[in-house]
Short mmCIF file of C-alpha atoms and ligand atoms in Angstrom, two decimals:
data_model
loop_
_atom_site.label_atom_id
_atom_site.label_comp_id
_atom_site.label_asym_id
_atom_site.label_seq_id
_atom_site.Cartn_x
_atom_site.Cartn_y
_atom_site.Cartn_z
CA UNK A 1 -10.76 9.89 21.46
CA UNK A 2 -12.50 7.47 19.78
CA UNK A 3 -10.93 5.96 16.87
CA UNK A 4 -11.95 3.63 13.81
CA UNK A 5 -10.02 1.75 11.42
CA UNK A 6 -11.06 0.61 8.49
CA UNK A 7 -9.91 -2.39 6.91
CA UNK A 8 -8.47 -5.90 7.89
CA UNK A 9 -5.78 -6.82 6.77
CA UNK A 10 -1.64 -6.75 8.00
CA UNK A 11 -1.89 -3.09 7.61
CA UNK A 12 -4.74 -1.81 9.41
CA UNK A 13 -3.75 -4.57 12.67
CA UNK A 14 0.01 -2.31 12.25
CA UNK A 15 -1.85 0.60 11.91
CA UNK A 16 -4.42 -0.30 14.92
CA UNK A 17 -1.15 -1.15 17.22
CA UNK A 18 0.40 2.08 15.61
CA UNK A 19 -2.42 4.17 17.04
CA UNK A 20 -3.47 2.38 20.33
CA UNK A 21 0.06 3.81 21.03
CA UNK A 22 -1.39 8.05 21.42
CA UNK A 23 -2.05 8.81 25.20
CA UNK A 24 -5.30 10.54 23.17
CA UNK A 25 -7.05 7.45 22.49
CA UNK A 26 -9.11 5.70 24.61
CA UNK A 27 -11.45 3.63 22.64
CA UNK A 28 -10.68 1.52 19.44
CA UNK A 29 -12.65 -0.21 16.62
CA UNK A 30 -11.54 -1.77 13.57
CA UNK A 31 -14.38 -2.57 10.75
CA UNK A 32 -14.23 -4.74 9.87
CA UNK A 33 -10.73 -6.08 11.82
CA UNK A 34 -8.87 -9.74 11.98
CA UNK A 35 -8.29 -11.80 14.52
CA UNK A 36 -4.79 -9.39 15.61
CA UNK A 37 -7.34 -6.55 16.43
CA UNK A 38 -9.62 -7.95 18.22
CA UNK A 39 -6.34 -8.78 20.61
CA UNK A 40 -6.39 -4.68 21.36
CA UNK A 41 -9.87 -3.48 19.66
CA UNK A 42 -13.42 -3.89 19.04
CA UNK A 43 -13.97 -5.14 16.06
CA UNK A 44 -16.98 -4.21 13.90
CA UNK A 45 -18.88 -6.02 12.05
CA UNK A 46 -19.01 -4.29 9.00
CA UNK A 47 -17.62 -4.57 4.91
CA UNK A 48 -14.83 -1.68 4.28
CA UNK A 49 -16.90 -1.00 1.36
CA UNK A 50 -19.87 -0.62 2.67
CA UNK A 51 -20.16 3.78 3.24
CA UNK A 52 -23.76 3.79 4.89
CA UNK A 53 -23.39 1.47 8.41
CA UNK A 54 -19.68 2.27 8.39
CA UNK A 55 -20.71 6.61 8.60
CA UNK A 56 -24.34 4.57 10.35
CA UNK A 57 -21.67 3.19 13.17
CA UNK A 58 -19.22 6.39 13.22
CA UNK A 59 -22.46 8.34 13.93
CA UNK A 60 -23.93 5.94 17.00
CA UNK A 61 -20.39 5.32 18.66
CA UNK A 62 -19.49 8.78 18.56
CA UNK A 63 -15.81 8.42 16.80
CA UNK A 64 -13.98 10.83 16.29
CA UNK A 65 -11.88 9.71 13.92
CA UNK A 66 -11.28 7.16 10.85
CA UNK A 67 -8.99 5.61 9.56
CA UNK A 68 -8.72 4.64 5.71
CA UNK A 69 -6.46 1.25 5.08
CA UNK A 70 -7.88 -0.01 1.88
CA UNK A 71 -7.52 1.47 -1.64
CA UNK A 72 -11.44 0.82 -2.59
CA UNK A 73 -13.54 2.89 -0.04
CA UNK A 74 -11.60 5.90 -1.25
CA UNK A 75 -12.15 5.71 -4.80
CA UNK A 76 -15.79 4.77 -3.70
CA UNK A 77 -16.28 8.34 -1.76
CA UNK A 78 -15.99 7.57 2.59
CA UNK A 79 -14.25 10.70 2.97
CA UNK A 80 -16.93 12.86 1.11
CA UNK A 81 -19.28 11.12 2.43
CA UNK A 82 -17.83 11.45 6.00
CA UNK A 83 -17.00 14.78 5.41
CA UNK A 84 -21.05 15.65 4.68
CA UNK A 85 -21.95 14.08 7.99
CA UNK A 86 -19.64 16.22 9.54
CA UNK A 87 -17.06 13.40 10.56
CA UNK A 88 -13.78 13.60 11.21
CA UNK A 89 -11.98 11.13 8.49
CA UNK A 90 -7.87 10.89 7.56
CA UNK A 91 -7.76 9.75 3.95
CA UNK A 92 -8.18 11.85 0.19
CA UNK A 93 -11.35 12.82 -1.27
CA UNK A 94 -13.18 10.75 -4.10
CA UNK A 95 -11.25 13.15 -6.62
CA UNK A 96 -8.38 13.03 -5.42
CA UNK A 97 -8.01 9.57 -4.93
CA UNK A 98 -8.84 9.30 -8.14
CA UNK A 99 -4.35 9.35 -8.49
CA UNK A 100 -4.68 5.73 -7.21
CA UNK A 101 -7.93 4.34 -8.84
CA UNK A 102 -7.50 6.30 -12.35
CA UNK A 103 -4.06 5.27 -14.13
CA UNK A 104 -5.06 7.47 -16.74
CA UNK A 105 -5.96 11.14 -13.98
CA UNK A 106 -2.55 9.96 -12.93
CA UNK A 107 -0.67 9.68 -16.35
CA UNK A 108 -2.59 12.81 -17.43
CA UNK A 109 -1.78 14.81 -14.25
CA UNK A 110 2.32 13.45 -14.33
CA UNK A 111 2.96 14.26 -18.08
CA UNK A 112 0.76 17.74 -18.04
CA UNK A 113 3.18 18.68 -14.78
CA UNK A 114 6.55 18.02 -16.10
CA UNK A 115 6.89 14.72 -13.05
CA UNK A 116 9.12 11.67 -14.25
CA UNK A 117 6.71 8.71 -15.44
CA UNK A 118 7.24 6.14 -18.46
CA UNK A 119 6.00 7.48 -21.65
CA UNK A 120 2.50 6.35 -22.04
CA UNK A 121 -0.25 6.72 -24.56
CA UNK A 122 -3.84 6.25 -23.26
CA UNK A 123 -6.55 4.25 -25.42
CA UNK A 124 -10.13 3.78 -25.12
CA UNK A 125 -10.57 1.90 -28.69
CA UNK A 126 -8.99 -1.83 -28.31
CA UNK A 127 -7.87 -1.60 -32.90
CA UNK A 128 -6.30 1.68 -31.96
CA UNK A 129 -4.62 0.23 -29.09
CA UNK A 130 -4.26 -3.09 -31.03
CA UNK A 131 -2.30 -1.21 -34.29
CA UNK A 132 0.22 0.80 -31.13
CA UNK A 133 0.71 -2.58 -29.60
CA UNK A 134 2.34 -3.45 -32.83
CA UNK A 135 4.31 -1.34 -33.64
CA UNK A 136 5.36 -0.65 -29.95
CA UNK A 137 9.58 -1.06 -29.42
CA UNK A 138 9.79 -3.84 -26.82
CA UNK A 139 9.48 -4.93 -23.77
CA UNK A 140 6.51 -2.58 -22.77
CA UNK A 141 3.97 -2.72 -20.33
CA UNK A 142 0.41 -2.32 -20.53
CA UNK A 143 -1.73 -0.74 -18.11
CA UNK A 144 -5.28 -0.62 -17.51
CA UNK A 145 -6.89 2.26 -15.83
CA UNK A 146 -9.40 1.46 -13.16
CA UNK A 147 -8.77 -0.52 -9.78
CA UNK A 148 -7.56 -4.56 -10.51
CA UNK A 149 -5.99 -5.51 -6.58
CA UNK A 150 -3.12 -5.94 -9.02
CA UNK A 151 -3.94 -7.35 -11.86
CA UNK A 152 -4.11 -4.65 -14.58
CA UNK A 153 -0.88 -4.67 -14.64
CA UNK A 154 1.05 -6.67 -17.62
CA UNK A 155 4.72 -6.38 -18.29
CA UNK A 156 4.90 -8.17 -21.75
CA UNK A 157 8.36 -9.06 -23.49
CA UNK A 158 6.78 -9.79 -25.72
CA UNK A 159 4.18 -8.61 -29.15
CA UNK A 160 1.77 -11.59 -28.67
CA UNK A 161 1.81 -11.12 -24.32
CA UNK A 162 0.87 -7.17 -24.95
CA UNK A 163 -1.83 -8.02 -27.57
CA UNK A 164 -2.87 -10.37 -24.92
CA UNK A 165 -2.77 -8.15 -22.27
CA UNK A 166 -5.37 -5.49 -23.93
CA UNK A 167 -7.32 -8.10 -25.37
CA UNK A 168 -8.06 -9.78 -22.20
CA UNK A 169 -9.30 -5.58 -20.69
CA UNK A 170 -10.32 -4.50 -23.58
CA UNK A 171 -12.23 -7.32 -25.53
CA UNK A 172 -13.03 -9.70 -22.77
CA UNK A 173 -12.98 -7.48 -20.00
CA UNK A 174 -11.91 -9.66 -17.60
CA UNK A 175 -11.20 -6.18 -15.81
CA UNK A 176 -14.79 -5.16 -15.93
CA UNK A 177 -15.01 -1.74 -16.71
CA UNK A 178 -11.14 -0.84 -15.09
CA UNK A 179 -9.76 -1.54 -18.96
CA UNK A 180 -12.83 0.78 -20.53
CA UNK A 181 -9.05 2.21 -21.09
CA UNK A 182 -5.49 1.28 -21.28
CA UNK A 183 -2.42 2.37 -21.11
CA UNK A 184 0.81 1.92 -23.13
CA UNK A 185 4.28 2.72 -21.55
CA UNK A 186 7.63 2.73 -21.94
CA UNK A 187 9.03 -0.48 -19.64
CA UNK A 188 11.94 1.22 -16.75
CA UNK A 189 14.46 -1.79 -15.31
CA UNK A 190 15.81 -0.38 -12.45
CA UNK A 191 14.71 -1.27 -8.70
CA UNK A 192 11.75 -0.04 -7.21
CA UNK A 193 11.14 2.04 -4.17
CA UNK A 194 8.05 2.96 -2.00
CA UNK A 195 8.12 6.75 -0.85
CA UNK A 196 5.08 7.31 0.89
CA UNK A 197 4.64 10.96 2.69
CA UNK A 198 1.50 12.73 4.80
CA UNK A 199 0.44 15.79 3.53
CA UNK A 200 -2.41 18.15 4.09
CA UNK A 201 -2.17 19.57 0.76
CA UNK A 202 0.33 21.89 1.31
CA UNK A 203 3.10 20.23 2.84
CA UNK A 204 4.68 17.28 2.63
CA UNK A 205 6.53 15.03 5.03
CA UNK A 206 8.17 11.25 3.95
CA UNK A 207 8.15 8.45 5.62
CA UNK A 208 10.91 6.63 5.87
CA UNK A 209 11.38 4.25 2.75
CA UNK A 210 10.64 0.77 2.61
CA UNK A 211 10.68 -2.05 -0.72
CA UNK A 212 8.37 -4.64 -0.91
CA UNK A 213 8.61 -8.87 -2.35
CA UNK A 214 5.59 -8.95 -4.65
CA UNK A 215 6.50 -12.54 -6.43
CA UNK A 216 5.30 -15.54 -3.88
CA UNK A 217 8.68 -17.82 -4.22
CA UNK A 218 12.43 -16.48 -3.03
CA UNK A 219 14.54 -15.33 -5.98
CA UNK A 220 10.70 -13.21 -7.08
CA UNK A 221 9.90 -16.58 -8.77
CA UNK A 222 6.18 -17.98 -8.91
CA UNK A 223 2.98 -15.54 -9.94
CA UNK A 224 2.33 -11.75 -7.98
CA UNK A 225 0.30 -11.42 -4.99
CA UNK A 226 -0.55 -8.77 -2.50
CA UNK A 227 2.91 -8.87 -0.97
CA UNK A 228 5.64 -11.71 0.37
CA UNK A 229 7.31 -8.89 2.74
CA UNK A 230 9.27 -5.95 2.85
CA UNK A 231 11.80 -3.96 4.38
CA UNK A 232 12.57 -0.21 5.93
CA UNK A 233 14.90 1.76 4.59
CA UNK A 234 16.60 0.04 1.24
CA UNK A 235 20.34 0.95 1.10
CA UNK A 236 20.05 1.66 -2.07
CA UNK A 237 17.92 4.53 -1.23
CA UNK A 238 19.61 7.48 0.49
CA UNK A 239 18.39 10.45 2.01
CA UNK A 240 19.68 12.14 -0.92
CA UNK A 241 17.31 10.67 -2.82
CA UNK A 242 14.25 11.10 -0.72
CA UNK A 243 14.84 14.64 -0.68
CA UNK A 244 15.17 13.81 -4.34
CA UNK A 245 11.65 12.20 -5.01
CA UNK A 246 10.28 15.18 -2.69
CA UNK A 247 11.25 18.19 -5.23
CA UNK A 248 10.59 15.57 -8.13
CA UNK A 249 7.68 14.02 -7.98
CA UNK A 250 5.34 14.06 -4.30
CA UNK A 251 5.91 18.14 -4.02
CA UNK A 252 4.88 18.64 -7.72
CA UNK A 253 2.10 16.47 -6.78
CA UNK A 254 0.62 17.29 -4.41
CA UNK A 255 0.57 20.54 -5.40
CA UNK A 256 -0.51 19.66 -9.41
CA UNK A 257 -3.35 18.38 -7.00
CA UNK A 258 -4.45 21.84 -5.45
CA UNK A 259 -3.96 23.80 -9.27
CA UNK A 260 -6.59 20.93 -10.44
CA UNK A 261 -8.91 21.76 -7.75
CA UNK A 262 -8.53 18.20 -6.66
CA UNK A 263 -5.88 19.25 -3.30
CA UNK A 264 -4.62 15.69 -1.50
CA UNK A 265 -5.13 15.15 1.73
CA UNK A 266 -3.96 11.76 4.24
CA UNK A 267 -0.81 9.60 2.77
CA UNK A 268 0.12 9.51 -0.69
CA UNK A 269 2.02 7.26 -1.91
CA UNK A 270 4.85 6.88 -4.90
CA UNK A 271 6.26 3.65 -6.89
CA UNK A 272 9.43 4.45 -7.83
CA UNK A 273 11.67 3.07 -10.31
CA UNK A 274 15.93 3.94 -9.99
CA UNK A 275 16.48 3.66 -13.26
CA UNK A 276 19.61 4.49 -14.92
CA UNK A 277 18.03 8.19 -16.16
CA UNK A 278 16.87 8.95 -12.93
CA UNK A 279 13.66 8.77 -10.70
CA UNK A 280 10.91 7.24 -12.05
CA UNK A 281 7.41 7.22 -11.04
CA UNK A 282 5.66 3.78 -11.62
CA UNK A 283 2.08 4.57 -9.78
CA UNK A 284 1.00 6.66 -7.33
CA UNK A 285 -1.33 5.09 -4.37
CA UNK A 286 -3.90 7.25 -1.92
CA UNK A 287 -3.19 5.19 0.98
CA UNK A 288 -0.84 3.47 2.94
CA UNK A 289 1.52 0.22 1.60
CA UNK A 290 1.31 -3.46 2.09
CA UNK A 291 3.97 -4.98 3.23
CA UNK A 292 5.27 -1.40 3.73
CA UNK A 293 3.50 -0.38 6.94
CA UNK A 294 3.96 -3.13 8.72
CA UNK A 295 8.09 -2.40 7.98
CA UNK A 296 7.36 1.60 8.38
CA UNK A 297 5.53 2.20 10.97
CA UNK A 298 7.38 0.52 14.01
CA UNK A 299 10.33 2.97 13.33
CA UNK A 300 8.01 6.03 13.56
CA UNK A 301 8.62 8.05 17.40
CA UNK A 302 6.51 10.97 16.92
CA UNK A 303 2.06 10.26 17.57
CA UNK A 304 0.32 8.77 14.49
CA UNK A 305 -3.12 10.19 15.62
CA UNK A 306 -1.17 14.12 16.19
CA UNK A 307 0.05 14.02 12.75
CA UNK A 308 -3.10 12.31 11.27
CA UNK A 309 -5.15 15.32 12.59
CA UNK A 310 -2.72 17.91 11.90
CA UNK A 311 -3.19 16.48 7.75
CA UNK A 312 -7.27 16.85 8.20
CA UNK A 313 -6.72 20.43 9.89
CA UNK A 314 -4.42 21.82 7.44
CA UNK A 315 -1.25 21.73 9.73
CA UNK A 316 1.15 19.87 8.98
CA UNK A 317 3.67 21.84 8.47
CA UNK A 318 4.12 23.07 11.94
CA UNK A 319 4.65 18.83 12.58
CA UNK A 320 7.93 17.92 13.50
CA UNK A 321 7.73 14.01 12.65
CA UNK A 322 10.21 11.77 13.99
CA UNK A 323 11.00 8.50 12.91
CA UNK A 324 13.66 5.64 14.37
CA UNK A 325 16.80 5.22 12.33
CA UNK A 326 16.90 0.72 13.02
CA UNK A 327 15.66 -0.53 10.02
CA UNK A 328 12.71 -3.40 9.91
CA UNK A 329 12.04 -6.27 8.30
CA UNK A 330 8.82 -7.97 7.44
CA UNK A 331 8.16 -11.43 6.29
CA UNK A 332 4.18 -13.09 5.54
CA UNK A 333 3.70 -16.79 6.36
CA UNK A 334 1.06 -17.57 3.72
CA UNK A 335 -1.99 -20.14 3.17
CA UNK A 336 -1.17 -22.94 0.72
CA UNK A 337 -1.99 -22.31 -2.42
CA UNK A 338 -1.70 -18.61 -1.91
CA UNK A 339 -1.68 -16.62 -4.52
CA UNK A 340 -4.13 -18.82 -5.79
CA UNK A 341 -6.94 -20.49 -4.80
CA UNK A 342 -6.42 -21.83 -1.27
CA UNK A 343 -8.54 -23.11 2.23
CA UNK A 344 -9.30 -21.28 5.67
CA UNK A 345 -10.18 -22.39 8.90
CA UNK A 346 -6.65 -23.65 9.70
CA UNK A 347 -5.97 -23.25 13.88
CA UNK A 348 -3.07 -21.53 13.66
CA UNK A 349 -0.29 -22.47 16.80
CA UNK A 350 3.02 -20.62 18.51
CA UNK A 351 1.61 -16.80 18.14
CA UNK A 352 2.45 -17.27 22.64
CA UNK A 353 6.16 -18.54 21.37
CA UNK A 354 7.65 -16.25 19.59
CA UNK A 355 9.78 -14.12 21.45
CA UNK A 356 9.07 -10.10 22.88
CA UNK A 357 9.90 -8.20 20.15
CA UNK A 358 8.56 -10.19 17.60
CA UNK A 359 5.91 -8.66 15.98
CA UNK A 360 3.09 -9.99 14.53
CA UNK A 361 0.25 -8.30 12.43
CA UNK A 362 -2.55 -10.49 11.70
CA UNK A 363 -4.49 -10.05 8.28
CA UNK A 364 -6.29 -13.60 6.75
CA UNK A 365 -6.94 -14.47 10.69
CA UNK A 366 -10.25 -15.13 12.16
CA UNK A 367 -11.31 -16.13 15.72
CA UNK A 368 -13.25 -19.99 15.93
CA UNK A 369 -12.49 -21.19 19.09
CA UNK A 370 -8.77 -19.75 19.15
CA UNK A 371 -6.89 -18.05 16.05
CA UNK A 372 -7.46 -19.91 13.23
CA UNK A 373 -6.39 -18.71 9.23
CA UNK A 374 -9.04 -16.69 6.97
CA UNK A 375 -6.95 -15.45 4.06
CA UNK A 376 -4.63 -16.09 1.47
CA UNK A 377 -1.99 -13.60 3.15
CA UNK A 378 -2.54 -15.11 7.32
CA UNK A 379 0.71 -13.17 8.75
CA UNK A 380 3.01 -10.49 8.68
CA UNK A 381 6.08 -11.63 11.14
CA UNK A 382 7.54 -8.28 12.13
CA UNK A 383 11.50 -7.15 13.71
CA UNK A 384 13.91 -4.72 14.23
CA UNK A 385 17.35 -3.78 14.28
CA UNK A 386 20.59 -2.19 14.43
CA UNK A 387 20.96 -3.50 10.81
CA UNK A 388 18.82 -4.87 8.54
CA UNK A 389 20.74 -8.46 8.69
CA UNK A 390 19.59 -7.99 12.62
CA UNK A 391 16.16 -8.00 11.80
CA UNK A 392 16.17 -10.76 9.66
CA UNK A 393 17.36 -13.19 11.78
CA UNK A 394 15.94 -11.78 14.25
CA UNK A 395 13.10 -12.67 12.35
CA UNK A 396 13.94 -16.23 10.53
CA UNK A 397 15.11 -17.51 14.37
CA UNK A 398 10.92 -17.01 15.73
CA UNK A 399 8.89 -17.55 12.62
CA UNK A 400 8.85 -21.60 12.58
CA UNK A 401 7.44 -21.98 16.45
CA UNK A 402 4.30 -20.25 14.18
CA UNK A 403 2.04 -23.34 12.80
CA UNK A 404 -0.54 -23.72 10.33
CA UNK A 405 -1.20 -26.51 7.85
CA UNK A 406 0.50 -25.63 4.06
CA UNK A 407 2.11 -22.37 5.87
CA UNK A 408 4.62 -20.75 3.19
CA UNK A 409 6.62 -18.39 3.16
CA UNK A 410 9.42 -16.33 1.26
CA UNK A 411 13.05 -17.36 3.76
CA UNK A 412 14.75 -14.61 1.09
CA UNK A 413 13.82 -11.31 2.09
CA UNK A 414 16.26 -8.45 2.81
CA UNK A 415 18.11 -11.25 1.99
CA UNK A 416 20.10 -9.32 -0.57
CA UNK A 417 18.37 -5.95 0.10
CA UNK A 418 17.79 -5.54 -3.28
CA UNK A 419 13.94 -7.18 -5.24
P1 AMP B 501 2.08 -0.12 -11.09
O1 AMP B 501 1.32 -1.24 -10.63
O2 AMP B 501 2.12 0.65 -12.09
O3 AMP B 501 2.93 0.16 -9.80
O4 AMP B 501 2.71 -1.30 -11.94
C1 AMP B 501 2.92 -2.93 -10.91
C2 AMP B 501 4.10 -3.19 -11.27
O5 AMP B 501 4.17 -3.58 -12.30
C3 AMP B 501 5.40 -2.28 -10.77
O6 AMP B 501 5.13 -2.55 -9.30
C4 AMP B 501 6.47 -2.66 -12.16
O7 AMP B 501 7.56 -3.73 -10.71
C5 AMP B 501 5.94 -2.96 -13.03
N1 AMP B 501 5.68 -1.96 -13.65
C6 AMP B 501 4.87 -0.75 -13.55
N2 AMP B 501 5.03 0.65 -14.83
C7 AMP B 501 6.18 0.09 -15.12
C8 AMP B 501 7.45 0.74 -16.28
N3 AMP B 501 6.90 1.91 -16.91
N4 AMP B 501 8.17 -0.24 -16.37
C9 AMP B 501 8.68 -1.21 -16.47
N5 AMP B 501 7.53 -2.04 -14.73
C10 AMP B 501 6.68 -1.61 -14.50
N1 LIG B 502 2.74 -2.77 -1.82
C1 LIG B 502 1.75 -2.77 -2.79
C2 LIG B 502 0.63 -1.53 -2.64
O1 LIG B 502 0.34 -1.23 -1.59
O2 LIG B 502 0.13 -1.08 -3.61
#
């Protein structure tokens, strides 16, 4: 088979790396990919959002399977375009991807079908939202409806903060159309966990749970990022909880999507919080997580291509998917200044100096003579072990061998096994 992976992050490098392990795969492409995917696949110089060019490449190269990493092309309807052109593609349609692309859609779905989530009100009028916020108890959460690259959610501990978030989204339009509607909802407290599942629209096969770290500095200080590291599995989320989340969240969501005539196929990602009252949904995503994928796929024993074909063909129910019990930890190395402004183009050295069992997944890297930095998050360094602490000590004894100017990373990933 010829397989193409769309995207250029460490998530996509991990997907390419895992797909390459399938004996079915003879040729592998990444669009646009990075220096890491260039080592194991052929990079195509096409942006992940240029759907027409991607479809043309899939036709010209006779790609048998396309796998979509990021949310933007899914929300823009890449799966619909490929399906119309009889090209095989893994991911939800545009209508189904609304579960991530519109928080109003997913809130309505959850409320209609009794999927446990925060009580929330939806607004398309700024003045009505403002009045509501003025009387809502604190803290509260203000969420922009649309895709906002992680900037659409404000957990407000003061009324001024909530009003500011509302004004930014609805009045100043700092998030563009994503802020045309907002949700104001109750604020939960508890530990967060990402539980992803493969689904063919009928069967749901949960993956191993994982946690990510969103803040840039140790002890969860500093601004939010795209993710500074992660681990799988979290000790606080055991098999009984996975089973409960499948029964109360993932299966009802997949059934609801079918009932609503937006059948869901692909990876369904539930962002969950373990509250004092039980498991609650914070959000759904329509794709693999980043950095969760980097610590989950190394644990997958079953051929990922077989799983993806079963999902597309509606035969997931016949598959037995196996995972390794060995935990996995991943630490992100980032550019100086990230998540604010940063420079790129610094040479990365020492990639060949890490121990053989260390996995280095590239994100913002490019080949310019050698491997150079080309983004905010540069690498995810991953190790597995018999325990979380074994995996994390492997990483921290290797990571300083990799060097680039201004590099920073968190020292406390999986240290307390909570976040
Ligand atoms: P979301 O994009 O909806 O997952 O929100 C991003 C982050 O905001 C989550 O990972 C949580 O840390 C936080 N969050 C979202 N909704 C809530 C809520 N109802 N209560 C507390 N925290 C929340
Ligand atoms: N790790 C959060 C996400 O992928 O959305």
